[in-house]
Short mmCIF file of C-alpha atoms and ligand atoms in Angstrom, two decimals:
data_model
loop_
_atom_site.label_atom_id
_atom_site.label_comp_id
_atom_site.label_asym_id
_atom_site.label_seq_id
_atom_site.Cartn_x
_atom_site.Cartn_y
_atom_site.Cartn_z
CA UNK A 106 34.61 26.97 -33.15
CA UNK A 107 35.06 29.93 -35.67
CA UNK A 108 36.12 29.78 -39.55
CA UNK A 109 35.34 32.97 -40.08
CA UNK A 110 38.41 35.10 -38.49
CA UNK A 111 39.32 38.46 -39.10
CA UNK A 112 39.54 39.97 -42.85
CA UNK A 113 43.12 40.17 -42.49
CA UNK A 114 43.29 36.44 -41.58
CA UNK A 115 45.04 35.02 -44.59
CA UNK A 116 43.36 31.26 -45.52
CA UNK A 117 46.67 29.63 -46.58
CA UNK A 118 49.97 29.56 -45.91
CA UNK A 119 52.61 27.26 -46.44
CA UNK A 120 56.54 26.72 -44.93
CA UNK A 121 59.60 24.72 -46.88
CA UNK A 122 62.34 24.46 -45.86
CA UNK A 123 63.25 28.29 -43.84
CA UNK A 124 60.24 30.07 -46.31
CA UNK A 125 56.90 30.88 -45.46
CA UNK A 126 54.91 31.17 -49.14
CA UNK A 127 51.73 30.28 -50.46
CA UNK A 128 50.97 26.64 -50.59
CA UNK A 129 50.34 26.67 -54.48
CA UNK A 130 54.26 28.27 -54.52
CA UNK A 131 55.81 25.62 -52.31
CA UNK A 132 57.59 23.12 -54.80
CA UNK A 133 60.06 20.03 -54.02
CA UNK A 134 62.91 18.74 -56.44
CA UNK A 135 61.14 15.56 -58.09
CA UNK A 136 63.60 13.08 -56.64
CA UNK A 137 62.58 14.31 -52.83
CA UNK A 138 62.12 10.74 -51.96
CA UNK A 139 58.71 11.70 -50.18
CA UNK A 140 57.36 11.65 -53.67
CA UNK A 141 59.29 9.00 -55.30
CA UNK A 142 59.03 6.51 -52.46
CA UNK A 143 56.22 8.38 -49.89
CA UNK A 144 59.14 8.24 -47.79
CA UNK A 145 57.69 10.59 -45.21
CA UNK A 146 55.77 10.71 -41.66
CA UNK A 147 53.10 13.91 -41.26
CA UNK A 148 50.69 15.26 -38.61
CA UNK A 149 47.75 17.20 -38.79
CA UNK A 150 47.14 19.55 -36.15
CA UNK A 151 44.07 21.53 -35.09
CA UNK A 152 44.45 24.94 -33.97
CA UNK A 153 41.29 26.70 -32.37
CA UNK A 154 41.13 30.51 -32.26
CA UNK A 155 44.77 30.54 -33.85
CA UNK A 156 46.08 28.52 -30.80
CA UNK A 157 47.43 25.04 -31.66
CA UNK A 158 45.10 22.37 -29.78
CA UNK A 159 46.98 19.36 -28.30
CA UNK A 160 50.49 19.81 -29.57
CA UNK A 161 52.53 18.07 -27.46
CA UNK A 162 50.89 15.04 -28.18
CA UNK A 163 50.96 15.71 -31.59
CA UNK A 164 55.12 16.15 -31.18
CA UNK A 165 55.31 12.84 -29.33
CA UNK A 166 53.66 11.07 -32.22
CA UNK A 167 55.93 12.67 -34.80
CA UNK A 168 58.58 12.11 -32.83
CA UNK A 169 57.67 8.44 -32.41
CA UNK A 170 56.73 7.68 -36.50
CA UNK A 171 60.14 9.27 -36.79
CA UNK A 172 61.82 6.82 -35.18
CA UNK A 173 59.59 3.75 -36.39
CA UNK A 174 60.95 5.02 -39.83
CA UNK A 175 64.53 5.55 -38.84
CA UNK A 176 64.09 9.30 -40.18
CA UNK A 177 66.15 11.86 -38.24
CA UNK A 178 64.19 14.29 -36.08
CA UNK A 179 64.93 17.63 -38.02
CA UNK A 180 63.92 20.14 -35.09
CA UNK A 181 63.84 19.78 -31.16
CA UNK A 182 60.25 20.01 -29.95
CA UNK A 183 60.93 23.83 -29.03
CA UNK A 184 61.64 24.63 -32.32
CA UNK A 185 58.43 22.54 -34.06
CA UNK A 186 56.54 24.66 -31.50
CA UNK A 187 58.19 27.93 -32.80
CA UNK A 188 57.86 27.32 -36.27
CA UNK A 189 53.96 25.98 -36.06
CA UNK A 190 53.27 28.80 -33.93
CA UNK A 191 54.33 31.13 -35.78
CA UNK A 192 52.64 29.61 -39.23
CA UNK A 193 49.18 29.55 -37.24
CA UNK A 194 49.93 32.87 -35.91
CA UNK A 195 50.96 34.55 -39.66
CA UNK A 196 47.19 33.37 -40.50
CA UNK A 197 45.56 34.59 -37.63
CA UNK A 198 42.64 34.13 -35.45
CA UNK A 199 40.32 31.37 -37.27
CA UNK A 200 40.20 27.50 -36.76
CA UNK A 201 42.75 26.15 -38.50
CA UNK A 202 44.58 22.44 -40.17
CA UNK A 203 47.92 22.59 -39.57
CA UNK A 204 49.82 20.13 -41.79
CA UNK A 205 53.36 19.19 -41.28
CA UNK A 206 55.39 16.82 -43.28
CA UNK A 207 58.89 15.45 -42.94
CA UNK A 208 60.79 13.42 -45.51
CA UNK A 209 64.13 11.45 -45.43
CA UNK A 210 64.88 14.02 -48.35
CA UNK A 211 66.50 14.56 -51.64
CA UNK A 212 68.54 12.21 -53.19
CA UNK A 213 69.65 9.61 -55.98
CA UNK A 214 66.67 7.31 -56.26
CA UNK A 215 67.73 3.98 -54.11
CA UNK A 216 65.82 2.04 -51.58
CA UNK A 217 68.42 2.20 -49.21
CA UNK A 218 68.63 5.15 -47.02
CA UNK A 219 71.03 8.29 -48.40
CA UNK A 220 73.04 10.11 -46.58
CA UNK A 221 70.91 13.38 -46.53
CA UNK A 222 68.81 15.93 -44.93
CA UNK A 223 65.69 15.53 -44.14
CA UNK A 224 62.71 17.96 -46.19
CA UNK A 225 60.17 19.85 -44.16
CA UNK A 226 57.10 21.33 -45.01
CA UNK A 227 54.18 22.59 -42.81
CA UNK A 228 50.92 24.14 -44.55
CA UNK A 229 47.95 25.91 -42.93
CA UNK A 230 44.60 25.63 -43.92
CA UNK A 231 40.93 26.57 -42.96
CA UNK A 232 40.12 23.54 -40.41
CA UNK A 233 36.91 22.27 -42.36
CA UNK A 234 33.51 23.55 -40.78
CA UNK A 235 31.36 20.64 -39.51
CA UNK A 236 27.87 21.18 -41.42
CA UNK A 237 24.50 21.07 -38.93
CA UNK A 238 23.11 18.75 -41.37
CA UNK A 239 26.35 16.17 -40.57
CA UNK A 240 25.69 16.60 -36.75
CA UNK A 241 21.80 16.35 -37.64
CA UNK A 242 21.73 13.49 -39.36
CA UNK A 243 25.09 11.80 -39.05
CA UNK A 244 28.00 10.72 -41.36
CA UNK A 245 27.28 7.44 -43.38
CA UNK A 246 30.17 4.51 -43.76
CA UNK A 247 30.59 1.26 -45.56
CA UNK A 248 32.85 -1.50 -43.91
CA UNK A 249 35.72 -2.88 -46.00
CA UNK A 250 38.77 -4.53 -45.48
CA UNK A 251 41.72 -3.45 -44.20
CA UNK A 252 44.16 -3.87 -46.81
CA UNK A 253 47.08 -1.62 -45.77
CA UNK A 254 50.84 -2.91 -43.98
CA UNK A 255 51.33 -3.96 -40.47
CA UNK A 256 52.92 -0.18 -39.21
CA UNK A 257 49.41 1.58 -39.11
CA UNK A 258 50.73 2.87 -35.94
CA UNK A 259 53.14 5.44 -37.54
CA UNK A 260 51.65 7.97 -39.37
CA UNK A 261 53.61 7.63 -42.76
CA UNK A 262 52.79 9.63 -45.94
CA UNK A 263 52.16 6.70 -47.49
CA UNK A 264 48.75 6.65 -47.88
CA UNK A 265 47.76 5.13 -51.27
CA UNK A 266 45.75 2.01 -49.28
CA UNK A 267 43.74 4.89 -47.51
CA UNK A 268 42.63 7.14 -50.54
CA UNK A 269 41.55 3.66 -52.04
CA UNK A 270 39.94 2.69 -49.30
CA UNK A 271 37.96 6.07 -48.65
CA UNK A 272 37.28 6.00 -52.17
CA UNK A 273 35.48 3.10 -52.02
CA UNK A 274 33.72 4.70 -49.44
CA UNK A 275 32.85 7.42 -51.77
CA UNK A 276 31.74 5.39 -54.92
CA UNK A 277 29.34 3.99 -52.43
CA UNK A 278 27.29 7.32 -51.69
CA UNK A 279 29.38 7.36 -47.93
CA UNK A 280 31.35 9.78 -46.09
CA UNK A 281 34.00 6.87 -44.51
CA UNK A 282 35.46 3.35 -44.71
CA UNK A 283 35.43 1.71 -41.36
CA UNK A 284 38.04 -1.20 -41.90
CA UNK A 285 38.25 -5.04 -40.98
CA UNK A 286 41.25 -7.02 -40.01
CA UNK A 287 40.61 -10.56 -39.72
CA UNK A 288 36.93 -9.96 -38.63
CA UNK A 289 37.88 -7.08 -36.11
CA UNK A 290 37.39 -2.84 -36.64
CA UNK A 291 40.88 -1.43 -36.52
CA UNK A 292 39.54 1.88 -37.84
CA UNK A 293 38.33 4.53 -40.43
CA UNK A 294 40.52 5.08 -43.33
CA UNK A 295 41.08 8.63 -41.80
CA UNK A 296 39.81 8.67 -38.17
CA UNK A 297 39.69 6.01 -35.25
CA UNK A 298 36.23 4.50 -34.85
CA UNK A 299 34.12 4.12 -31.40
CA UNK A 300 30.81 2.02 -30.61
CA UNK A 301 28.27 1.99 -28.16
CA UNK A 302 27.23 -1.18 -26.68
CA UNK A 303 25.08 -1.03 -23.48
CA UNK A 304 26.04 2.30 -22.40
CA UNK A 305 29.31 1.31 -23.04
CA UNK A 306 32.23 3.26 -25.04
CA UNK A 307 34.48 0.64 -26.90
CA UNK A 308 37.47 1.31 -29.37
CA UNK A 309 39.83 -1.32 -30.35
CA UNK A 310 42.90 -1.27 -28.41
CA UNK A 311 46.29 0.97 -29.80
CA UNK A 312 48.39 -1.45 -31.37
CA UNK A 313 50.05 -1.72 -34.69
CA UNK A 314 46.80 -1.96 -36.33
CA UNK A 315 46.01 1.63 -35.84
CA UNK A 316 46.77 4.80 -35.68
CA UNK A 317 47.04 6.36 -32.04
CA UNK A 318 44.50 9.01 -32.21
CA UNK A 319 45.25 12.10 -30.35
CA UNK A 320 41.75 12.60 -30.83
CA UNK A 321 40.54 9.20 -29.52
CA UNK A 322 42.83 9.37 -26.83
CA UNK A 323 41.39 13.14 -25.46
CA UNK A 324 37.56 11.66 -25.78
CA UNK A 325 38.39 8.37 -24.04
CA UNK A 326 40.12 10.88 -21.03
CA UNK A 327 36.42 13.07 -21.55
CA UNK A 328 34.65 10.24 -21.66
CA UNK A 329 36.06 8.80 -18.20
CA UNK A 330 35.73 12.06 -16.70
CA UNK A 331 32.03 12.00 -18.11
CA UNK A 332 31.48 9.27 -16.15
CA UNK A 333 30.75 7.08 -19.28
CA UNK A 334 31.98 3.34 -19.20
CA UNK A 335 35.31 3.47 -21.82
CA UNK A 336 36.82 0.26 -22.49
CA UNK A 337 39.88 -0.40 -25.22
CA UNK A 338 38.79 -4.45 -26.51
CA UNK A 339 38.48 -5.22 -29.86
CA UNK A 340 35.13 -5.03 -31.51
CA UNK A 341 33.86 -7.95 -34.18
CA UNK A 342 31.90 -7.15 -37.58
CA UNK A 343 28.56 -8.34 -35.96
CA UNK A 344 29.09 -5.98 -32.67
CA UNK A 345 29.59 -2.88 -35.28
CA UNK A 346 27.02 -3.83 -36.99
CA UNK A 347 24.74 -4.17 -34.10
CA UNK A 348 26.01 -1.38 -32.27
CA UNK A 349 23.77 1.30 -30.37
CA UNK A 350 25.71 3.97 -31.47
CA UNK A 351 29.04 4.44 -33.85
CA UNK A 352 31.62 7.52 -34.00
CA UNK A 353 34.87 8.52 -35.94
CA UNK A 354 37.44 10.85 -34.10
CA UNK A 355 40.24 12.67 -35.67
CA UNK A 356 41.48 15.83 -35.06
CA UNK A 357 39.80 17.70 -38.27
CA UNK A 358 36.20 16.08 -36.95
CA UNK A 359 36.94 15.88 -33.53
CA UNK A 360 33.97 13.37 -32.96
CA UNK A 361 31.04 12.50 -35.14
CA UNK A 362 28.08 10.19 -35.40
CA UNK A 363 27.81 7.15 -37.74
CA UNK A 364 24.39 6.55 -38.72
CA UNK A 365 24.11 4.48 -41.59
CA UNK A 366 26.27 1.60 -41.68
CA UNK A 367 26.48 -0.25 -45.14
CA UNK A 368 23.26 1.06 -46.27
CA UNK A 369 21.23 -0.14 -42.81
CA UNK A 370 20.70 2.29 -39.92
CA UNK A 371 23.06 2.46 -36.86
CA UNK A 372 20.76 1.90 -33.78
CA UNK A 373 17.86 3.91 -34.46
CA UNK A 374 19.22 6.21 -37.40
CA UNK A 375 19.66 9.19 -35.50
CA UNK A 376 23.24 10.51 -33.88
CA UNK A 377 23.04 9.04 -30.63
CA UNK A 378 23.33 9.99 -26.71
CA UNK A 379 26.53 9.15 -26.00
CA UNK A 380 28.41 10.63 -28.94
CA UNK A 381 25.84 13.89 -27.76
CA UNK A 382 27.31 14.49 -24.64
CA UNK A 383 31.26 13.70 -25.76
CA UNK A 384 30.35 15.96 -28.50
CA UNK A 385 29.10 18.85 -26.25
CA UNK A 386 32.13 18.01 -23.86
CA UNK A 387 34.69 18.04 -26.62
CA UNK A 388 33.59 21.46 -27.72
CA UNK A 389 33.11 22.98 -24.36
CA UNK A 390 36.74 22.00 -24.07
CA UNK A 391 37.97 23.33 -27.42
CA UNK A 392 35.82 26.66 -26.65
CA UNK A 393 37.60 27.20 -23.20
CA UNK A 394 41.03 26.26 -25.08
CA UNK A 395 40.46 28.96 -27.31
CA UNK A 396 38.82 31.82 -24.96
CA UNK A 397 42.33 31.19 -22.71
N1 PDD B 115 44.08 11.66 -40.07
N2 PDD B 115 43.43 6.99 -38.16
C1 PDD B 115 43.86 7.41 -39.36
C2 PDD B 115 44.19 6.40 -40.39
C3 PDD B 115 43.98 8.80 -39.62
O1 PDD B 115 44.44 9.20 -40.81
C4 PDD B 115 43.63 9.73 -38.61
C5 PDD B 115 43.73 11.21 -38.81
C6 PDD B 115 43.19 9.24 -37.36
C7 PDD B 115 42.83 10.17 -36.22
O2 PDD B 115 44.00 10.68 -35.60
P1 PDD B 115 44.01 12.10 -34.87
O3 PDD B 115 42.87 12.08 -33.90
O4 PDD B 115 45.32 12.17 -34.23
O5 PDD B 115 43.78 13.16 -35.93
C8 PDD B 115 43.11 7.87 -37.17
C9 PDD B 115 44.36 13.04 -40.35
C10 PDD B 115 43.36 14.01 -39.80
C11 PDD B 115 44.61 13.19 -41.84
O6 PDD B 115 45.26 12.31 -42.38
O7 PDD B 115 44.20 14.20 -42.43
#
């Protein structure tokens, strides 16, 4: 919507454990076992005008990766809320990344779970401005395969198979990885991927394969009310690759065009119809969300 706030907006601000500081400030004892073991579940959350965008959902997935990784809840939703709301609020009135991160904590390094508190830290950042030239001409991706564990479904910390994988993406001239599991898109190494087949929306179904997208859940809901055909099947290498249309969701893209798909044009090249109107519909909604 807006990056460009007020002059009092501050850009960054960060939150450990009771202290709000700058992010460059905000340290962790080297045995926290998020960074010895990346023994840690995290959300990103958009927050339009200042005002967080879909948190509740965003609270029901942390609460869930929690529990997939046996890692005490620290805070009831009430106080998440409190404390995010206040961060977002301490940097004012621009678009903003909310980052929150919970790990099992601080202790002896040893597999098994200690007996200890959990770590928190939440971080807010500028949310990154979406460029004309991306919604012009589209976001490029390579396919690859998906070479991560069988828990995609909880949003760990653990991320080393996705920075190699985007990476890759990278040191091919592309914006994204779009990933293969035994033949089948599960989805981007950041973001959950969409195609258009027919005038119809597909995404591979939520399973353990894949993160649950806030994001791809909110444009399948837009989509429906749209009046656009959504089904959740999975989709093979050949129908990406001879799909009408492909998009990534996630909540710091919200939803963009694919147009280039390992070097050859997506459908005719150009960002399509269908990601044009759940595009305009996504930001119509994230405009009234932030005018409330
Ligand atoms: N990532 N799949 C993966 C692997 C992701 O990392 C993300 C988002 C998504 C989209 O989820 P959501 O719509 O809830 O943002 C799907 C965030 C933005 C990140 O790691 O920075």
């Amino acid at each position: 919507m807006n990056n460009t706030g007020s002059p009092t907006d501050l850009q960054e601000l960060a939150w450990i454990n009771g202290e709000f500081l700058a992010p460059a400030e905000a340290t962790i004892p080297a045995l926290d076992r998020g960074f010895i073991f990346g023994d840690a579940v995290y959300e990103v959350i958009p927050a339009y005008a200042g005002k967080l965008f879909l948190l509740q959902p965003h609270l029901q997935r942390l609460a869930r990766s929690l529990e997939i990784t046996r890692i005490p809840n620290p805070k009831t939703d009430l106080q998440w809320r409190t404390l995010l709301t206040e961060l977002a609020r301490r940097c004012g009135s621009h678009d903003q990344s909310l980052y929150l991160q919970v790990t099992r904590g601080v202790a002896p390094r040893d597999h098994a779970f200690p007996d200890t508190e959990p770590t928190v830290f939440c971080m807010s950042r500028p949310l990154p401005v979406i460029s004309d030239q991306q919604l012009q001409q589209g976001l490029s991706a390579i396919t690859t395969e998906d070479i991560r564990w069988n828990y995609c479904h909880a949003k760990t910390t653990s991320l080393i198979a996705n920075v190699m994988l985007r990476q890759q993406a990278v040191d091919a001239g592309a914006d994204e990885a779009i990933l293969l599991r035994d033949g089948l898109v599960t989805e981007g190494s950041a973001s959950n991927v969409f195609v258009v087949i027919g005038g119809e929306l597909i995404t591979p179904p939520a399973g353990e394969q894949l993160l649950h997208g806030i994001t791809r859940e909110r444009i399948i809901q837009l989509a429906q009310r749209q009046g656009i055909a959504v089904a959740q099947r999975p989709i093979t290498e050949q129908q990406l690759h001879q799909a009408d249309e492909v998009c990534v969701s996630s909540s710091t893209k919200s939803i963009l065009p694919v147009t280039r798909l390992d070097g050859s044009p997506v459908g005719k090249g150009l960002p399509g119809p269908v990601w044009l109107q759940l595009w305009e519909a996504y930001q119509a909604e994230v405009q009234a969300f932030g005018d409330q």
